[in-house]
CSV table of C-alpha atoms in Angstrom, one decimal:
chain,number,residue,atom,x,y,z
A,29,UNK,CA,0.5,-2.6,-19.7
A,30,UNK,CA,1.3,-4.5,-16.5
A,31,UNK,CA,1.6,-2.9,-13.1
A,32,UNK,CA,3.1,-5.1,-10.4
A,33,UNK,CA,3.2,-4.0,-6.7
A,34,UNK,CA,5.0,-6.2,-4.2
A,35,UNK,CA,3.5,-5.4,-0.8
A,36,UNK,CA,6.1,-4.4,1.8
A,37,UNK,CA,9.1,-4.9,-0.5
A,38,UNK,CA,12.0,-2.8,0.8
A,39,UNK,CA,14.2,-1.5,-2.0
A,40,UNK,CA,17.2,-3.4,-0.6
A,41,UNK,CA,15.5,-6.7,-1.2
A,42,UNK,CA,16.5,-6.4,-4.8
A,43,UNK,CA,20.1,-6.9,-3.7
A,44,UNK,CA,19.9,-8.6,-0.3
A,45,UNK,CA,18.8,-11.8,-2.0
A,46,UNK,CA,20.3,-11.1,-5.4
A,47,UNK,CA,22.7,-14.0,-5.4
A,48,UNK,CA,19.9,-16.5,-4.9
A,49,UNK,CA,17.5,-15.1,-7.5
A,50,UNK,CA,17.2,-17.0,-10.8
A,51,UNK,CA,17.9,-15.5,-14.1
A,52,UNK,CA,14.3,-15.2,-15.3
A,53,UNK,CA,12.6,-13.1,-12.6
A,54,UNK,CA,13.9,-10.1,-10.7
A,55,UNK,CA,17.3,-10.4,-12.3
A,56,UNK,CA,15.7,-10.3,-15.7
A,57,UNK,CA,14.1,-7.0,-14.8
A,58,UNK,CA,17.3,-5.6,-13.4
A,59,UNK,CA,19.6,-6.9,-16.2
A,60,UNK,CA,17.2,-5.9,-19.1
A,61,UNK,CA,15.1,-3.1,-17.7
A,62,UNK,CA,15.6,0.3,-16.1
A,63,UNK,CA,15.9,0.7,-12.3
A,64,UNK,CA,15.1,3.9,-10.4
A,65,UNK,CA,17.4,3.1,-7.4
A,66,UNK,CA,16.3,6.1,-5.3
A,67,UNK,CA,12.5,6.0,-5.5
A,68,UNK,CA,11.0,7.6,-2.3
A,69,UNK,CA,7.5,7.8,-0.9
A,70,UNK,CA,6.8,11.5,-0.4
A,71,UNK,CA,4.0,11.3,2.1
A,72,UNK,CA,3.2,9.8,5.5
A,73,UNK,CA,1.7,7.4,6.6
A,74,UNK,CA,3.3,4.8,4.4
A,75,UNK,CA,0.7,2.0,4.4
A,76,UNK,CA,-0.8,-0.4,1.8
A,77,UNK,CA,-4.0,1.4,0.6
A,78,UNK,CA,-2.2,4.7,0.2
A,79,UNK,CA,0.8,3.2,-1.5
A,80,UNK,CA,-1.2,1.4,-4.2
A,81,UNK,CA,-3.4,4.5,-4.8
A,82,UNK,CA,-0.4,6.8,-5.0
A,83,UNK,CA,1.5,4.6,-7.5
A,84,UNK,CA,-1.4,4.4,-9.9
A,85,UNK,CA,-2.8,8.0,-9.4
A,86,UNK,CA,0.5,9.7,-9.3
A,87,UNK,CA,-1.0,11.6,-6.3
A,88,UNK,CA,-0.9,12.0,-2.6
A,89,UNK,CA,-3.5,11.5,0.2
A,90,UNK,CA,-4.0,15.2,0.4
A,91,UNK,CA,-5.5,15.0,-3.1
A,92,UNK,CA,-6.6,11.4,-3.8
A,93,UNK,CA,-8.3,11.0,-0.4
A,94,UNK,CA,-7.2,7.5,0.6
A,95,UNK,CA,-5.6,8.5,3.9
A,96,UNK,CA,-5.0,5.0,5.4
A,97,UNK,CA,-6.2,1.4,5.2
A,98,UNK,CA,-8.7,2.6,7.8
A,99,UNK,CA,-9.3,6.2,8.9
A,100,UNK,CA,-12.0,8.4,10.5
A,101,UNK,CA,-14.0,10.1,7.8
A,102,UNK,CA,-16.1,12.9,9.4
A,103,UNK,CA,-15.6,11.2,12.8
A,104,UNK,CA,-16.7,7.8,11.6
A,105,UNK,CA,-14.2,4.9,11.5
A,106,UNK,CA,-14.2,3.4,8.0
A,107,UNK,CA,-12.3,1.0,5.8
A,108,UNK,CA,-10.9,2.6,2.6
A,109,UNK,CA,-12.9,0.4,0.2
A,110,UNK,CA,-16.1,-0.3,2.2
A,111,UNK,CA,-19.2,0.3,0.1
A,112,UNK,CA,-22.6,-0.8,1.6
A,113,UNK,CA,-24.3,0.1,-1.7
A,114,UNK,CA,-22.8,-2.9,-3.5
A,115,UNK,CA,-22.9,-6.7,-2.9
A,116,UNK,CA,-20.5,-9.5,-3.0
A,117,UNK,CA,-20.3,-11.5,-6.3
A,118,UNK,CA,-18.9,-15.0,-5.8
A,119,UNK,CA,-19.8,-15.3,-2.1
A,120,UNK,CA,-22.4,-14.3,0.4
A,121,UNK,CA,-20.0,-12.6,2.8
A,122,UNK,CA,-19.4,-8.9,3.3
A,123,UNK,CA,-15.9,-9.2,1.9
A,124,UNK,CA,-17.2,-8.3,-1.5
A,125,UNK,CA,-19.0,-5.1,-0.4
A,126,UNK,CA,-16.1,-3.0,-1.8
A,127,UNK,CA,-15.5,-0.3,-4.4
A,128,UNK,CA,-13.1,2.5,-5.3
A,129,UNK,CA,-15.6,5.2,-4.6
A,130,UNK,CA,-13.7,6.9,-1.7
A,131,UNK,CA,-10.7,7.5,-4.1
A,132,UNK,CA,-10.9,11.0,-5.4
A,133,UNK,CA,-8.5,10.8,-8.3
A,134,UNK,CA,-8.4,8.8,-11.5
A,135,UNK,CA,-5.7,6.1,-12.1
A,136,UNK,CA,-3.5,5.1,-15.1
A,137,UNK,CA,-6.2,2.6,-16.0
A,138,UNK,CA,-8.9,5.2,-15.9
A,139,UNK,CA,-6.9,7.5,-18.2
A,140,UNK,CA,-6.2,4.6,-20.5
A,141,UNK,CA,-9.9,3.9,-20.7
A,142,UNK,CA,-10.7,7.5,-21.4
A,143,UNK,CA,-8.1,7.8,-24.1
A,144,UNK,CA,-9.5,4.8,-26.0
A,145,UNK,CA,-13.1,5.8,-25.5
A,146,UNK,CA,-13.4,2.8,-23.1
A,147,UNK,CA,-12.3,0.2,-25.6
A,148,UNK,CA,-9.2,-0.7,-23.5
A,149,UNK,CA,-9.7,-3.4,-20.8
A,150,UNK,CA,-8.4,-2.7,-17.3
A,151,UNK,CA,-8.5,-5.5,-14.7
A,152,UNK,CA,-7.0,-5.8,-11.2
A,153,UNK,CA,-5.9,-8.9,-9.3
A,154,UNK,CA,-4.7,-9.3,-5.7
A,155,UNK,CA,-5.4,-11.3,-2.5
A,156,UNK,CA,-6.2,-8.0,-0.7
A,157,UNK,CA,-9.3,-6.2,-1.9
A,158,UNK,CA,-7.8,-2.8,-1.6
A,159,UNK,CA,-4.8,-3.9,-3.6
A,160,UNK,CA,-7.0,-5.1,-6.5
A,161,UNK,CA,-9.6,-2.3,-6.4
A,162,UNK,CA,-7.6,0.9,-6.0
A,163,UNK,CA,-4.9,0.3,-8.6
A,164,UNK,CA,-7.5,-0.7,-11.2
A,165,UNK,CA,-9.4,2.5,-10.8
A,166,UNK,CA,-13.0,3.7,-11.1
A,167,UNK,CA,-13.8,2.6,-14.6
A,168,UNK,CA,-12.1,-0.8,-14.5
A,169,UNK,CA,-13.8,-3.7,-16.2
A,170,UNK,CA,-13.1,-5.9,-13.2
A,171,UNK,CA,-11.2,-6.4,-10.0
A,172,UNK,CA,-10.8,-9.8,-8.2
A,173,UNK,CA,-9.7,-10.4,-4.7
A,174,UNK,CA,-9.6,-13.3,-2.2
A,175,UNK,CA,-12.5,-14.0,0.1
A,176,UNK,CA,-11.0,-16.0,3.0
A,177,UNK,CA,-14.4,-17.0,4.2
A,178,UNK,CA,-15.0,-19.1,1.1
A,179,UNK,CA,-11.5,-19.8,-0.1
A,180,UNK,CA,-11.6,-18.3,-3.6
A,181,UNK,CA,-11.6,-15.1,-5.7
A,182,UNK,CA,-14.6,-12.9,-5.7
A,183,UNK,CA,-15.6,-9.4,-6.9
A,184,UNK,CA,-18.4,-7.0,-6.2
A,185,UNK,CA,-21.6,-5.8,-8.0
A,186,UNK,CA,-19.7,-2.5,-8.6
A,187,UNK,CA,-18.2,-4.3,-11.6
A,188,UNK,CA,-20.6,-7.1,-12.6
A,189,UNK,CA,-23.6,-9.1,-11.6
A,190,UNK,CA,-22.1,-12.6,-11.8
A,191,UNK,CA,-18.6,-14.0,-12.0
A,192,UNK,CA,-17.5,-14.9,-15.5
A,193,UNK,CA,-17.6,-18.6,-16.3
A,194,UNK,CA,-13.8,-18.8,-16.5
A,195,UNK,CA,-13.5,-17.3,-13.0
A,196,UNK,CA,-15.9,-19.9,-11.6
A,197,UNK,CA,-13.8,-22.6,-13.3
A,198,UNK,CA,-10.6,-21.2,-11.9
A,199,UNK,CA,-12.1,-21.1,-8.4
A,200,UNK,CA,-13.2,-24.7,-8.6
A,201,UNK,CA,-9.8,-25.8,-9.7
A,202,UNK,CA,-8.0,-23.8,-7.1
A,203,UNK,CA,-10.5,-24.0,-4.2
A,204,UNK,CA,-9.0,-23.7,-0.7
A,205,UNK,CA,-10.5,-24.5,2.6
A,206,UNK,CA,-12.6,-21.7,4.1
A,207,UNK,CA,-10.8,-19.7,6.7
A,208,UNK,CA,-7.4,-20.9,5.5
A,209,UNK,CA,-5.1,-17.8,5.7
A,210,UNK,CA,-3.5,-18.0,2.3
A,211,UNK,CA,-2.0,-14.5,2.6
A,212,UNK,CA,0.5,-15.9,5.2
A,213,UNK,CA,1.7,-18.6,2.9
A,214,UNK,CA,4.0,-18.7,-0.1
A,215,UNK,CA,1.1,-20.3,-1.9
A,216,UNK,CA,-0.5,-16.9,-1.9
A,217,UNK,CA,2.2,-15.6,-4.2
A,218,UNK,CA,1.6,-18.5,-6.7
A,219,UNK,CA,-2.1,-18.3,-6.8
A,220,UNK,CA,-2.1,-14.5,-7.4
A,221,UNK,CA,0.2,-15.0,-10.4
A,222,UNK,CA,-2.0,-17.9,-11.6
A,223,UNK,CA,-5.1,-15.7,-11.4
A,224,UNK,CA,-3.3,-12.9,-13.3
A,225,UNK,CA,-2.3,-15.4,-16.0
A,226,UNK,CA,-5.9,-16.7,-16.2
A,227,UNK,CA,-7.1,-13.1,-16.6
A,228,UNK,CA,-4.5,-12.5,-19.4
A,229,UNK,CA,-5.7,-15.7,-21.2
A,230,UNK,CA,-9.4,-15.5,-20.7
A,231,UNK,CA,-9.9,-11.8,-21.2
A,232,UNK,CA,-7.6,-11.6,-24.2
A,233,UNK,CA,-5.5,-8.8,-22.8
A,234,UNK,CA,-3.0,-7.4,-25.2
A,235,UNK,CA,-4.7,-9.1,-28.1
A,236,UNK,CA,-6.9,-6.2,-29.5
A,237,UNK,CA,-6.3,-3.0,-31.3
A,238,UNK,CA,-6.0,-1.0,-28.0
A,239,UNK,CA,-3.6,-1.1,-25.1
A,240,UNK,CA,-5.0,-3.1,-22.1
A,241,UNK,CA,-3.9,-3.0,-18.5
A,242,UNK,CA,-3.5,-5.6,-15.9
A,243,UNK,CA,-2.7,-4.6,-12.3
A,244,UNK,CA,-1.3,-7.2,-10.0
A,245,UNK,CA,-0.4,-7.0,-6.3
A,246,UNK,CA,1.4,-9.6,-4.3
A,247,UNK,CA,0.0,-9.5,-0.7
A,248,UNK,CA,1.7,-12.5,0.9
A,249,UNK,CA,5.0,-10.7,1.2
A,250,UNK,CA,3.4,-8.2,3.5
A,251,UNK,CA,1.5,-10.7,5.6
A,252,UNK,CA,4.6,-12.8,6.1
A,253,UNK,CA,6.8,-9.7,6.8
A,254,UNK,CA,4.3,-8.5,9.5
A,255,UNK,CA,4.4,-12.0,11.2
A,256,UNK,CA,8.1,-12.9,10.9
A,257,UNK,CA,10.0,-9.7,10.2
A,258,UNK,CA,12.5,-8.6,7.5
A,259,UNK,CA,15.0,-11.3,8.1
A,260,UNK,CA,14.9,-15.1,8.6
A,261,UNK,CA,13.7,-18.1,6.7
A,262,UNK,CA,10.1,-17.0,6.2
A,263,UNK,CA,11.0,-13.7,4.5
A,264,UNK,CA,13.7,-15.4,2.5
A,265,UNK,CA,11.4,-18.1,1.2
A,266,UNK,CA,8.6,-15.8,0.1
A,267,UNK,CA,11.0,-13.8,-2.0
A,268,UNK,CA,12.4,-16.9,-3.5
A,269,UNK,CA,8.8,-17.9,-4.4
A,270,UNK,CA,8.1,-14.4,-5.8
A,271,UNK,CA,11.2,-14.6,-8.0
A,272,UNK,CA,10.3,-18.1,-9.3
A,273,UNK,CA,6.6,-17.1,-10.0
A,274,UNK,CA,7.6,-13.8,-11.6
A,275,UNK,CA,9.8,-15.7,-14.0
A,276,UNK,CA,6.9,-17.9,-15.1
A,277,UNK,CA,4.6,-14.8,-15.4
A,278,UNK,CA,7.1,-13.1,-17.6
A,279,UNK,CA,7.4,-16.2,-19.8
A,280,UNK,CA,3.6,-16.2,-20.1
A,281,UNK,CA,3.6,-12.6,-21.1
A,282,UNK,CA,6.2,-13.4,-23.7
A,283,UNK,CA,4.0,-16.2,-25.1
A,284,UNK,CA,0.6,-14.5,-25.0
A,285,UNK,CA,1.5,-10.9,-25.8
A,286,UNK,CA,5.0,-11.1,-27.2
A,287,UNK,CA,8.4,-9.9,-25.9
A,288,UNK,CA,8.6,-6.2,-26.5
A,289,UNK,CA,4.8,-5.8,-26.8
A,290,UNK,CA,4.2,-5.2,-23.2
A,291,UNK,CA,5.3,-2.5,-20.7
A,292,UNK,CA,5.7,-3.6,-17.1
A,293,UNK,CA,6.6,-1.8,-13.9
A,294,UNK,CA,7.4,-3.3,-10.6
A,295,UNK,CA,7.3,-1.3,-7.3
A,296,UNK,CA,6.1,-1.5,-3.7
A,297,UNK,CA,3.5,0.2,-1.6
A,298,UNK,CA,5.9,0.7,1.3
A,299,UNK,CA,8.9,-0.8,3.0
A,300,UNK,CA,9.3,-2.1,6.6
A,301,UNK,CA,11.3,-1.5,9.8
A,302,UNK,CA,13.6,-4.2,11.0
A,303,UNK,CA,12.3,-6.0,14.1
A,304,UNK,CA,13.4,-4.2,17.2
A,305,UNK,CA,14.6,-7.4,19.0
A,306,UNK,CA,16.7,-8.2,16.0
A,307,UNK,CA,18.2,-4.7,16.1
A,308,UNK,CA,18.9,-4.8,19.8
A,309,UNK,CA,20.8,-8.1,19.4
A,310,UNK,CA,23.2,-6.2,17.3
A,311,UNK,CA,23.4,-3.0,19.5
A,312,UNK,CA,21.2,-1.0,17.1
A,313,UNK,CA,18.4,1.3,18.2
A,314,UNK,CA,14.8,0.3,17.9
A,315,UNK,CA,11.6,-0.2,19.9
A,316,UNK,CA,7.9,-0.6,20.1
A,317,UNK,CA,5.3,2.1,20.3
A,318,UNK,CA,2.3,1.2,22.4
A,319,UNK,CA,-0.5,3.0,20.6
A,320,UNK,CA,-3.3,1.7,22.8
A,321,UNK,CA,-1.6,2.9,26.0
A,322,UNK,CA,-1.0,6.3,24.2
A,323,UNK,CA,-4.7,6.8,23.6
A,324,UNK,CA,-5.6,5.7,27.1
A,325,UNK,CA,-3.0,8.0,28.7
A,326,UNK,CA,-4.0,11.0,26.5
A,327,UNK,CA,-7.7,10.6,27.2
A,328,UNK,CA,-7.1,10.3,30.9
A,329,UNK,CA,-5.1,13.5,30.9
A,330,UNK,CA,-7.7,15.4,28.9
A,331,UNK,CA,-10.5,14.1,31.2
A,332,UNK,CA,-8.6,15.6,34.1
A,333,UNK,CA,-8.2,18.9,32.2
A,334,UNK,CA,-11.5,19.2,30.3
A,335,UNK,CA,-13.8,16.5,31.8
A,336,UNK,CA,-14.0,14.6,28.5
A,337,UNK,CA,-12.2,11.8,26.7
A,338,UNK,CA,-12.3,13.1,23.1
A,339,UNK,CA,-9.7,10.9,21.4
A,340,UNK,CA,-11.5,8.4,19.3
A,341,UNK,CA,-8.4,6.4,18.5
A,342,UNK,CA,-4.9,6.4,17.0
A,343,UNK,CA,-4.2,5.1,13.5
A,344,UNK,CA,-1.7,6.0,10.8
A,345,UNK,CA,0.5,7.7,13.5
A,346,UNK,CA,-2.3,10.2,14.1
A,347,UNK,CA,-4.8,11.0,16.9
A,348,UNK,CA,-8.4,11.5,15.9
A,349,UNK,CA,-10.7,13.7,18.0
A,350,UNK,CA,-14.5,13.5,18.4
A,351,UNK,CA,-15.8,16.9,17.3
A,352,UNK,CA,-19.4,16.2,18.5
A,353,UNK,CA,-18.2,15.3,22.0
A,354,UNK,CA,-16.0,18.5,22.3
A,355,UNK,CA,-18.8,20.7,21.1
A,356,UNK,CA,-21.4,19.1,23.4
A,357,UNK,CA,-19.0,19.7,26.3
A,358,UNK,CA,-18.8,23.4,25.3
A,359,UNK,CA,-15.0,23.2,24.9
A,360,UNK,CA,-12.9,24.9,22.3
A,361,UNK,CA,-11.4,22.3,20.1
A,362,UNK,CA,-8.1,24.2,19.5
A,363,UNK,CA,-7.6,24.4,23.3
A,364,UNK,CA,-8.1,20.7,23.6
A,365,UNK,CA,-5.6,20.0,20.7
A,366,UNK,CA,-3.0,22.3,22.1
A,367,UNK,CA,-3.2,20.7,25.6
A,368,UNK,CA,-2.9,17.3,24.0
A,369,UNK,CA,0.2,18.3,22.1
A,370,UNK,CA,1.8,19.7,25.2
A,371,UNK,CA,1.1,16.5,27.0
A,372,UNK,CA,2.4,14.2,24.3
A,373,UNK,CA,5.6,16.2,23.9
A,374,UNK,CA,6.6,15.2,27.4
A,375,UNK,CA,7.1,11.6,26.2
A,376,UNK,CA,10.6,11.2,24.7
A,377,UNK,CA,9.5,8.4,22.3
A,378,UNK,CA,7.9,11.2,20.2
A,379,UNK,CA,10.4,13.1,18.1
A,380,UNK,CA,7.8,15.4,16.7
A,381,UNK,CA,4.1,16.1,17.7
A,382,UNK,CA,2.1,18.7,15.8
A,383,UNK,CA,-1.2,20.1,14.9
A,384,UNK,CA,-1.9,19.1,11.3
A,385,UNK,CA,-3.6,22.4,10.5
A,386,UNK,CA,-0.4,24.1,11.6
A,387,UNK,CA,2.2,21.8,10.3
A,388,UNK,CA,3.8,24.5,8.2
A,389,UNK,CA,4.6,26.4,11.4
A,390,UNK,CA,6.1,23.4,13.2
A,391,UNK,CA,9.8,23.1,13.7
A,392,UNK,CA,11.0,19.9,12.0
A,393,UNK,CA,13.1,19.0,9.0
A,394,UNK,CA,11.6,20.0,5.6
A,395,UNK,CA,12.0,16.3,4.5
A,396,UNK,CA,9.5,15.2,7.2
A,397,UNK,CA,7.3,18.3,7.0
A,398,UNK,CA,6.7,17.8,3.3
A,399,UNK,CA,5.7,14.2,3.9
A,400,UNK,CA,3.3,15.1,6.7
A,401,UNK,CA,1.7,17.9,4.6
A,402,UNK,CA,1.2,15.6,1.6
A,403,UNK,CA,-0.4,12.9,3.8
A,404,UNK,CA,-3.0,15.1,5.3
A,405,UNK,CA,-6.6,15.7,4.2
A,406,UNK,CA,-9.1,17.6,6.4
A,407,UNK,CA,-12.1,15.4,7.5
A,408,UNK,CA,-10.2,12.2,6.7
A,409,UNK,CA,-6.9,12.6,8.7
A,410,UNK,CA,-6.3,13.0,12.4
A,411,UNK,CA,-6.0,16.3,14.1
A,412,UNK,CA,-2.6,15.5,15.7
A,413,UNK,CA,0.3,13.8,13.9
A,414,UNK,CA,3.5,12.5,15.4
A,415,UNK,CA,6.8,10.9,14.5
A,416,UNK,CA,8.4,8.4,16.8
A,417,UNK,CA,12.1,7.7,17.1
A,418,UNK,CA,13.6,5.9,14.1
A,419,UNK,CA,12.9,2.1,14.0
A,420,UNK,CA,10.1,2.5,16.5
A,421,UNK,CA,6.7,1.2,15.3
A,422,UNK,CA,3.3,0.1,16.8
A,423,UNK,CA,3.7,-3.4,18.0
A,424,UNK,CA,3.9,-5.7,21.1
A,425,UNK,CA,6.8,-4.8,23.4
A,426,UNK,CA,7.8,-8.4,24.0
A,427,UNK,CA,11.2,-10.1,24.0
A,428,UNK,CA,10.0,-12.9,21.7
A,429,UNK,CA,8.3,-10.7,19.2
A,430,UNK,CA,9.6,-11.4,15.6
A,431,UNK,CA,7.4,-9.3,13.4
A,432,UNK,CA,7.5,-5.9,11.9
A,433,UNK,CA,5.4,-2.9,10.7
A,434,UNK,CA,5.6,0.3,8.7
A,435,UNK,CA,4.0,3.7,8.3
A,436,UNK,CA,6.7,6.3,9.1
A,437,UNK,CA,8.5,8.8,6.9
A,438,UNK,CA,11.9,7.2,7.5
A,439,UNK,CA,13.8,5.6,4.6
A,440,UNK,CA,13.2,2.0,5.7
A,441,UNK,CA,9.5,2.6,5.2
A,442,UNK,CA,9.7,5.0,2.2
A,443,UNK,CA,12.5,3.8,0.0
A,444,UNK,CA,10.9,1.4,-2.6
A,445,UNK,CA,12.0,-0.4,-5.8
A,446,UNK,CA,10.8,0.8,-9.2
A,447,UNK,CA,11.8,-1.2,-12.2
A,448,UNK,CA,10.6,-0.5,-15.8
A,449,UNK,CA,10.8,-3.3,-18.3
A,450,UNK,CA,9.7,-4.1,-21.9
A,451,UNK,CA,8.3,-1.8,-24.5
A,452,UNK,CA,10.6,1.1,-25.4
A,453,UNK,CA,12.6,0.6,-22.2
A,454,UNK,CA,16.4,0.5,-22.5
A,455,UNK,CA,18.6,-1.1,-19.9
A,456,UNK,CA,20.0,1.2,-17.2
A,457,UNK,CA,19.7,2.7,-13.8
A,458,UNK,CA,19.8,6.0,-12.1
A,459,UNK,CA,20.3,7.2,-8.5
A,460,UNK,CA,18.5,10.5,-9.1
A,461,UNK,CA,15.7,11.0,-6.5
A,462,UNK,CA,12.3,10.3,-7.9
A,463,UNK,CA,9.0,9.7,-6.1
A,464,UNK,CA,6.2,7.1,-6.1
A,465,UNK,CA,4.1,9.8,-7.9
A,466,UNK,CA,6.5,9.7,-10.9
A,467,UNK,CA,5.4,6.1,-11.8
A,468,UNK,CA,2.0,7.1,-13.1
A,469,UNK,CA,3.3,10.2,-14.8
A,470,UNK,CA,6.0,8.2,-16.5
A,471,UNK,CA,3.8,5.4,-17.7
A,472,UNK,CA,1.1,7.8,-19.0
A,473,UNK,CA,3.8,9.9,-20.8
A,474,UNK,CA,5.1,6.7,-22.5
A,475,UNK,CA,1.6,5.7,-23.5
A,476,UNK,CA,0.8,9.3,-24.8
A,477,UNK,CA,-2.2,9.6,-22.6
A,478,UNK,CA,-3.2,12.2,-20.0
A,479,UNK,CA,-1.9,11.8,-16.5
A,480,UNK,CA,-4.4,11.0,-13.8
A,481,UNK,CA,-6.6,13.9,-12.5
A,482,UNK,CA,-4.7,14.3,-9.2
A,483,UNK,CA,-1.2,13.5,-10.5
A,484,UNK,CA,1.7,15.6,-9.2
A,485,UNK,CA,4.4,13.4,-10.5
A,486,UNK,CA,6.8,14.0,-13.4
A,487,UNK,CA,7.7,11.8,-16.4
A,488,UNK,CA,11.3,10.7,-15.9
A,489,UNK,CA,11.6,8.1,-18.7
A,490,UNK,CA,10.9,8.6,-22.4
């Protein structure tokens, strides 16, 4: 079983570059696999950690607890995989102090391990730690990610005490200069697939009596998209590299496991907005949302009204409030929230501003309301949520800005590819609406194992 997530891959990239793809990569999956053409993310915010978690748990932030790449948990700003109880393995830096412990649901891999009494092997690979750790799950045999401070793959003591000999050998043969930002290069695509192929070979995945699972995430597509946007040479070139390396990876699977003996899915964790300068050149709406100014202006207003600056920050299109500060000042939190919402609503860049605890009572389309409800968990999400105008995102408001971002409930951020290929998969496609949660439910259904503990998806392929 192979799960492949292409970070920041908009659904339309399947077709925007289709004429230039070779026959052995994405075209092979399209021509011989099954494509769910209308796969939507059913929560907001649409960001990397949540997307990877939701695809493999079949769940939503309200249940699996991964509410952002970073978020405030009980008024403390944390990173989704931070774990001070573990140590780096393969380096001396803090980039290995990571684990999946903040994730509250099991994954496909966890259920596979349970179903085989832990005889199955499950291993995750990515340049981003969160993209290796969260998909692989709690009971994974290993997860490997890139430590930029040393220029090679590492793991954490959550999984093992020392790197396997074959990983040390791989690192020696593929060592990069420390601090080299491989994520922003096409080389990052290639080395991720090379590591995945090395895992396949050295761990003997697919060679035993039980089904094994390999989770792979391609991170460079996201880093390059953020820097250069959804159009242009950089984005084009990284998808050409992806297609080429995917073709080789599929050939390796054919050789090592056997064509028809593996089941593979390809999806994305989120999409991306087009760059607003690019849109404006073509008379299309778009713009930048200045989140730092938004926090400053809101705090200044609340200080005038209540004598405090209670907003700790904005992230994930949410404002987070300091409970201790509000209580110490003797103020009622609900009054502070209500005043903040009234103030924010005066700014026309916000289409909707709402109290997350009262989202059901807020006037907004059900399409958006459902996504906001699914993305909210008390003690981990912000008190106030908002939606900006379409094609607005947090970025520099500059005429030379070329990059992009994501996170909103609109289709450009939430419409993702989902291709199934291989074992028991017939060629075809459907435009029926499905969700990112249906991926885990479908895979588990095909494997005849229980769906993950927080799964709300449905099996849509038999």
